[in-house]
């Protein structure tokens, strides 16, 4: 998992002064959560992380946002993931810094 974390950090793009990390993997939900928290520890500022995963044919979205972006840009992971979940015919939510959503349509 550390190799995936390092590759995601190295491939992060900068958008509007935010470090945007995104990836799509075939890993279980708990591994996606662990990966998001590893990224947050490695990149504690300006982080917007969106991970898409598929496990047993079911899609899952994971969003992690650093505290500074929550405070300065009023971003909310729960609101973001709830909106994105519509694309995978699902639902979800969570806290301002971390949220997940599951769905039925992995192609979404």
Short mmCIF file of N, CA and C in Angstrom, two decimals:
data_model
loop_
_atom_site.label_atom_id
_atom_site.label_comp_id
_atom_site.label_asym_id
_atom_site.label_seq_id
_atom_site.Cartn_x
_atom_site.Cartn_y
_atom_site.Cartn_z
N UNK A 1 0.83 -1.20 0.00
CA UNK A 1 0.00 0.00 0.00
C UNK A 1 0.87 1.26 0.00
N UNK A 2 2.04 1.17 0.61
CA UNK A 2 2.94 2.33 0.65
C UNK A 2 3.40 2.73 -0.75
N UNK A 3 3.59 1.73 -1.63
CA UNK A 3 3.99 2.03 -3.00
C UNK A 3 2.90 2.80 -3.73
N UNK A 4 1.67 2.40 -3.53
CA UNK A 4 0.54 3.11 -4.14
C UNK A 4 0.49 4.54 -3.61
N UNK A 5 0.65 4.70 -2.31
CA UNK A 5 0.63 6.02 -1.68
C UNK A 5 1.71 6.90 -2.29
N UNK A 6 2.92 6.39 -2.41
CA UNK A 6 4.04 7.16 -2.97
C UNK A 6 3.75 7.55 -4.42
N UNK A 7 3.21 6.62 -5.21
CA UNK A 7 2.89 6.92 -6.61
C UNK A 7 1.82 8.01 -6.71
N UNK A 8 0.83 7.96 -5.84
CA UNK A 8 -0.22 8.98 -5.85
C UNK A 8 0.34 10.35 -5.46
N UNK A 9 1.21 10.38 -4.47
CA UNK A 9 1.83 11.64 -4.06
C UNK A 9 2.66 12.21 -5.22
N UNK A 10 3.43 11.35 -5.87
CA UNK A 10 4.27 11.80 -6.97
C UNK A 10 3.46 12.28 -8.17
N UNK A 11 2.25 11.74 -8.33
CA UNK A 11 1.44 12.13 -9.49
C UNK A 11 0.41 13.21 -9.16
N UNK A 12 0.45 13.75 -7.96
CA UNK A 12 -0.51 14.79 -7.57
C UNK A 12 -0.38 15.99 -8.50
N UNK A 13 -1.52 16.54 -8.87
CA UNK A 13 -1.51 17.75 -9.69
C UNK A 13 -1.89 18.94 -8.81
N UNK A 14 -1.55 20.13 -9.25
CA UNK A 14 -1.90 21.34 -8.51
C UNK A 14 -2.99 22.06 -9.30
N UNK A 15 -4.13 22.26 -8.64
CA UNK A 15 -5.27 22.94 -9.24
C UNK A 15 -5.72 24.02 -8.26
N UNK A 16 -5.70 25.26 -8.69
CA UNK A 16 -6.09 26.37 -7.82
C UNK A 16 -5.41 26.30 -6.46
N UNK A 17 -4.12 26.03 -6.46
CA UNK A 17 -3.31 25.98 -5.25
C UNK A 17 -3.66 24.80 -4.34
N UNK A 18 -4.39 23.81 -4.86
CA UNK A 18 -4.69 22.61 -4.10
C UNK A 18 -3.89 21.46 -4.69
N UNK A 19 -3.43 20.55 -3.84
CA UNK A 19 -2.76 19.33 -4.30
C UNK A 19 -3.85 18.28 -4.51
N UNK A 20 -4.13 17.99 -5.75
CA UNK A 20 -5.21 17.06 -6.09
C UNK A 20 -4.62 15.68 -6.35
N UNK A 21 -5.07 14.73 -5.55
CA UNK A 21 -4.65 13.34 -5.68
C UNK A 21 -5.88 12.55 -6.09
N UNK A 22 -5.73 11.78 -7.15
CA UNK A 22 -6.87 10.96 -7.59
C UNK A 22 -6.35 9.63 -8.12
N UNK A 23 -7.18 8.63 -7.96
CA UNK A 23 -6.80 7.31 -8.43
C UNK A 23 -7.98 6.38 -8.44
N UNK A 24 -7.84 5.30 -9.20
CA UNK A 24 -8.89 4.28 -9.30
C UNK A 24 -8.21 2.92 -9.12
N UNK A 25 -8.73 2.11 -8.21
CA UNK A 25 -8.09 0.85 -7.85
C UNK A 25 -9.12 -0.24 -7.60
N UNK A 26 -8.67 -1.48 -7.70
CA UNK A 26 -9.49 -2.63 -7.31
C UNK A 26 -9.02 -3.09 -5.94
N UNK A 27 -9.47 -2.38 -4.91
CA UNK A 27 -9.10 -2.71 -3.53
C UNK A 27 -10.35 -2.62 -2.65
N UNK A 28 -10.37 -3.30 -1.53
CA UNK A 28 -11.52 -3.24 -0.62
C UNK A 28 -11.67 -1.86 0.04
N UNK A 29 -12.84 -1.62 0.57
CA UNK A 29 -13.17 -0.33 1.18
C UNK A 29 -12.21 0.03 2.31
N UNK A 30 -11.85 -0.92 3.16
CA UNK A 30 -10.96 -0.60 4.28
C UNK A 30 -9.57 -0.21 3.79
N UNK A 31 -9.11 -0.80 2.69
CA UNK A 31 -7.81 -0.43 2.12
C UNK A 31 -7.86 0.98 1.54
N UNK A 32 -8.99 1.35 0.93
CA UNK A 32 -9.14 2.71 0.40
C UNK A 32 -9.11 3.73 1.53
N UNK A 33 -9.78 3.41 2.63
CA UNK A 33 -9.77 4.31 3.79
C UNK A 33 -8.35 4.46 4.33
N UNK A 34 -7.65 3.35 4.48
CA UNK A 34 -6.27 3.40 4.97
C UNK A 34 -5.40 4.24 4.04
N UNK A 35 -5.57 4.07 2.74
CA UNK A 35 -4.79 4.82 1.77
C UNK A 35 -5.08 6.32 1.88
N UNK A 36 -6.34 6.68 2.03
CA UNK A 36 -6.70 8.10 2.17
C UNK A 36 -6.06 8.71 3.41
N UNK A 37 -6.06 7.99 4.52
CA UNK A 37 -5.46 8.51 5.74
C UNK A 37 -3.93 8.56 5.65
N UNK A 38 -3.32 7.62 4.92
CA UNK A 38 -1.88 7.69 4.68
C UNK A 38 -1.53 8.93 3.86
N UNK A 39 -2.34 9.21 2.85
CA UNK A 39 -2.11 10.40 2.03
C UNK A 39 -2.26 11.67 2.86
N UNK A 40 -3.27 11.70 3.72
CA UNK A 40 -3.49 12.87 4.57
C UNK A 40 -2.32 13.09 5.53
N UNK A 41 -1.74 12.02 6.02
CA UNK A 41 -0.58 12.15 6.91
C UNK A 41 0.64 12.63 6.14
N UNK A 42 0.78 12.19 4.92
CA UNK A 42 1.94 12.57 4.11
C UNK A 42 1.79 13.97 3.52
N UNK A 43 0.55 14.40 3.31
CA UNK A 43 0.27 15.70 2.69
C UNK A 43 -0.76 16.44 3.55
N UNK A 44 -0.36 16.96 4.70
CA UNK A 44 -1.32 17.52 5.65
C UNK A 44 -1.94 18.86 5.25
N UNK A 45 -1.44 19.49 4.21
CA UNK A 45 -1.99 20.78 3.79
C UNK A 45 -2.32 20.78 2.32
N UNK A 46 -3.37 21.52 1.97
CA UNK A 46 -3.79 21.78 0.58
C UNK A 46 -4.20 20.51 -0.15
N UNK A 47 -4.61 19.46 0.56
CA UNK A 47 -4.93 18.16 -0.04
C UNK A 47 -6.40 18.02 -0.37
N UNK A 48 -6.67 17.63 -1.60
CA UNK A 48 -7.98 17.16 -2.02
C UNK A 48 -7.75 15.81 -2.67
N UNK A 49 -8.21 14.76 -2.03
CA UNK A 49 -7.97 13.39 -2.49
C UNK A 49 -9.31 12.74 -2.84
N UNK A 50 -9.37 12.16 -4.04
CA UNK A 50 -10.56 11.43 -4.47
C UNK A 50 -10.10 10.08 -5.00
N UNK A 51 -10.58 9.02 -4.38
CA UNK A 51 -10.23 7.67 -4.79
C UNK A 51 -11.49 6.93 -5.22
N UNK A 52 -11.40 6.24 -6.33
CA UNK A 52 -12.46 5.36 -6.78
C UNK A 52 -11.96 3.94 -6.69
N UNK A 53 -12.75 3.08 -6.09
CA UNK A 53 -12.34 1.68 -5.96
C UNK A 53 -13.51 0.78 -6.33
N UNK A 54 -13.16 -0.44 -6.70
CA UNK A 54 -14.17 -1.46 -7.00
C UNK A 54 -13.76 -2.71 -6.26
N UNK A 55 -14.67 -3.23 -5.48
CA UNK A 55 -14.44 -4.49 -4.77
C UNK A 55 -15.68 -5.35 -4.93
N UNK A 56 -15.49 -6.57 -5.39
CA UNK A 56 -16.61 -7.48 -5.64
C UNK A 56 -17.64 -6.86 -6.56
N UNK A 57 -17.18 -6.10 -7.55
CA UNK A 57 -18.07 -5.49 -8.52
C UNK A 57 -18.81 -4.26 -8.05
N UNK A 58 -18.60 -3.85 -6.81
CA UNK A 58 -19.28 -2.69 -6.23
C UNK A 58 -18.33 -1.50 -6.17
N UNK A 59 -18.77 -0.35 -6.72
CA UNK A 59 -17.91 0.84 -6.68
C UNK A 59 -18.00 1.55 -5.34
N UNK A 60 -16.89 2.19 -4.98
CA UNK A 60 -16.82 2.99 -3.76
C UNK A 60 -16.02 4.25 -4.06
N UNK A 61 -16.50 5.37 -3.58
CA UNK A 61 -15.78 6.63 -3.68
C UNK A 61 -15.30 7.03 -2.30
N UNK A 62 -14.09 7.53 -2.22
CA UNK A 62 -13.50 7.98 -0.96
C UNK A 62 -12.93 9.38 -1.18
N UNK A 63 -13.31 10.31 -0.32
CA UNK A 63 -12.83 11.70 -0.43
C UNK A 63 -12.19 12.10 0.89
N UNK A 64 -11.01 12.71 0.79
CA UNK A 64 -10.27 13.21 1.94
C UNK A 64 -9.86 14.65 1.64
N UNK A 65 -10.10 15.54 2.58
CA UNK A 65 -9.76 16.96 2.42
C UNK A 65 -8.99 17.42 3.65
N UNK A 66 -7.91 18.17 3.42
CA UNK A 66 -7.12 18.68 4.54
C UNK A 66 -7.89 19.79 5.28
N UNK A 67 -7.56 19.93 6.55
CA UNK A 67 -8.25 20.88 7.42
C UNK A 67 -8.18 22.32 6.89
N UNK A 68 -7.03 22.70 6.34
CA UNK A 68 -6.90 24.08 5.85
C UNK A 68 -7.85 24.38 4.70
N UNK A 69 -8.10 23.40 3.82
CA UNK A 69 -9.04 23.62 2.72
C UNK A 69 -10.48 23.68 3.21
N UNK A 70 -10.77 22.93 4.25
CA UNK A 70 -12.11 22.98 4.84
C UNK A 70 -12.36 24.38 5.39
N UNK A 71 -11.38 24.90 6.10
CA UNK A 71 -11.53 26.22 6.73
C UNK A 71 -11.48 27.36 5.72
N UNK A 72 -10.54 27.31 4.78
CA UNK A 72 -10.33 28.42 3.87
C UNK A 72 -11.28 28.41 2.67
N UNK A 73 -11.58 27.22 2.16
CA UNK A 73 -12.40 27.13 0.95
C UNK A 73 -13.79 26.58 1.23
N UNK A 74 -14.05 26.26 2.48
CA UNK A 74 -15.36 25.75 2.89
C UNK A 74 -15.74 24.48 2.11
N UNK A 75 -14.74 23.64 1.84
CA UNK A 75 -15.00 22.36 1.19
C UNK A 75 -15.50 21.38 2.24
N UNK A 76 -16.29 20.42 1.79
CA UNK A 76 -16.88 19.43 2.70
C UNK A 76 -16.91 18.09 1.98
N UNK A 77 -16.12 17.13 2.45
CA UNK A 77 -16.01 15.83 1.81
C UNK A 77 -17.36 15.13 1.73
N UNK A 78 -18.15 15.22 2.78
CA UNK A 78 -19.47 14.57 2.78
C UNK A 78 -20.38 15.09 1.69
N UNK A 79 -20.39 16.39 1.48
CA UNK A 79 -21.21 16.98 0.43
C UNK A 79 -20.68 16.60 -0.95
N UNK A 80 -19.37 16.61 -1.10
CA UNK A 80 -18.77 16.24 -2.39
C UNK A 80 -19.09 14.80 -2.77
N UNK A 81 -18.90 13.90 -1.83
CA UNK A 81 -19.10 12.48 -2.13
C UNK A 81 -20.58 12.17 -2.36
N UNK A 82 -21.44 12.87 -1.66
CA UNK A 82 -22.89 12.67 -1.85
C UNK A 82 -23.29 13.03 -3.29
N UNK A 83 -22.74 14.11 -3.79
CA UNK A 83 -23.03 14.53 -5.17
C UNK A 83 -22.41 13.56 -6.18
N UNK A 84 -21.17 13.17 -5.95
CA UNK A 84 -20.48 12.26 -6.86
C UNK A 84 -21.12 10.87 -6.87
N UNK A 85 -21.73 10.47 -5.77
CA UNK A 85 -22.34 9.15 -5.67
C UNK A 85 -23.46 8.95 -6.67
N UNK A 86 -24.06 10.02 -7.11
CA UNK A 86 -25.11 9.92 -8.13
C UNK A 86 -24.58 9.28 -9.40
N UNK A 87 -23.29 9.50 -9.70
CA UNK A 87 -22.68 8.94 -10.91
C UNK A 87 -22.54 7.43 -10.84
N UNK A 88 -22.48 6.88 -9.65
CA UNK A 88 -22.36 5.43 -9.51
C UNK A 88 -23.67 4.81 -9.00
N UNK A 89 -24.75 5.56 -9.11
CA UNK A 89 -26.08 5.12 -8.67
C UNK A 89 -26.06 4.66 -7.21
N UNK A 90 -25.56 5.55 -6.37
CA UNK A 90 -25.46 5.20 -4.96
C UNK A 90 -25.64 6.40 -4.07
N UNK A 91 -25.16 6.26 -2.87
CA UNK A 91 -25.27 7.33 -1.90
C UNK A 91 -24.17 7.20 -0.87
N UNK A 92 -24.02 8.25 -0.10
CA UNK A 92 -23.01 8.24 0.93
C UNK A 92 -22.95 9.57 1.63
N UNK A 93 -21.92 9.75 2.42
CA UNK A 93 -21.74 10.99 3.15
C UNK A 93 -20.62 10.83 4.14
N UNK A 94 -20.50 11.82 5.00
CA UNK A 94 -19.46 11.76 6.00
C UNK A 94 -19.14 13.12 6.57
N UNK A 95 -17.99 13.22 7.15
CA UNK A 95 -17.52 14.42 7.83
C UNK A 95 -16.91 15.40 6.82
N UNK A 96 -16.62 16.61 7.26
CA UNK A 96 -15.98 17.57 6.35
C UNK A 96 -14.64 17.10 5.80
N UNK A 97 -13.88 16.32 6.59
CA UNK A 97 -12.54 15.91 6.14
C UNK A 97 -12.51 14.55 5.45
N UNK A 98 -13.49 13.68 5.71
CA UNK A 98 -13.46 12.33 5.15
C UNK A 98 -14.87 11.82 4.92
N UNK A 99 -15.07 11.22 3.75
CA UNK A 99 -16.40 10.68 3.44
C UNK A 99 -16.27 9.56 2.41
N UNK A 100 -17.28 8.70 2.39
CA UNK A 100 -17.31 7.61 1.41
C UNK A 100 -18.72 7.46 0.86
N UNK A 101 -18.78 6.85 -0.31
CA UNK A 101 -20.07 6.54 -0.93
C UNK A 101 -19.94 5.22 -1.67
N UNK A 102 -20.99 4.45 -1.64
CA UNK A 102 -21.04 3.19 -2.38
C UNK A 102 -22.14 3.28 -3.42
N UNK A 103 -22.04 2.40 -4.41
CA UNK A 103 -23.05 2.43 -5.46
C UNK A 103 -23.20 1.09 -6.13
N UNK A 104 -23.99 1.10 -7.22
CA UNK A 104 -24.28 -0.11 -7.96
C UNK A 104 -23.63 -0.13 -9.34
N UNK A 105 -23.23 1.04 -9.87
CA UNK A 105 -22.75 1.14 -11.23
C UNK A 105 -21.26 1.49 -11.26
N UNK A 106 -20.43 0.45 -11.39
CA UNK A 106 -18.98 0.67 -11.41
C UNK A 106 -18.53 1.46 -12.64
N UNK A 107 -19.34 1.46 -13.68
CA UNK A 107 -18.99 2.21 -14.90
C UNK A 107 -19.18 3.71 -14.72
N UNK A 108 -19.94 4.11 -13.69
CA UNK A 108 -20.20 5.52 -13.44
C UNK A 108 -18.97 6.25 -13.01
#
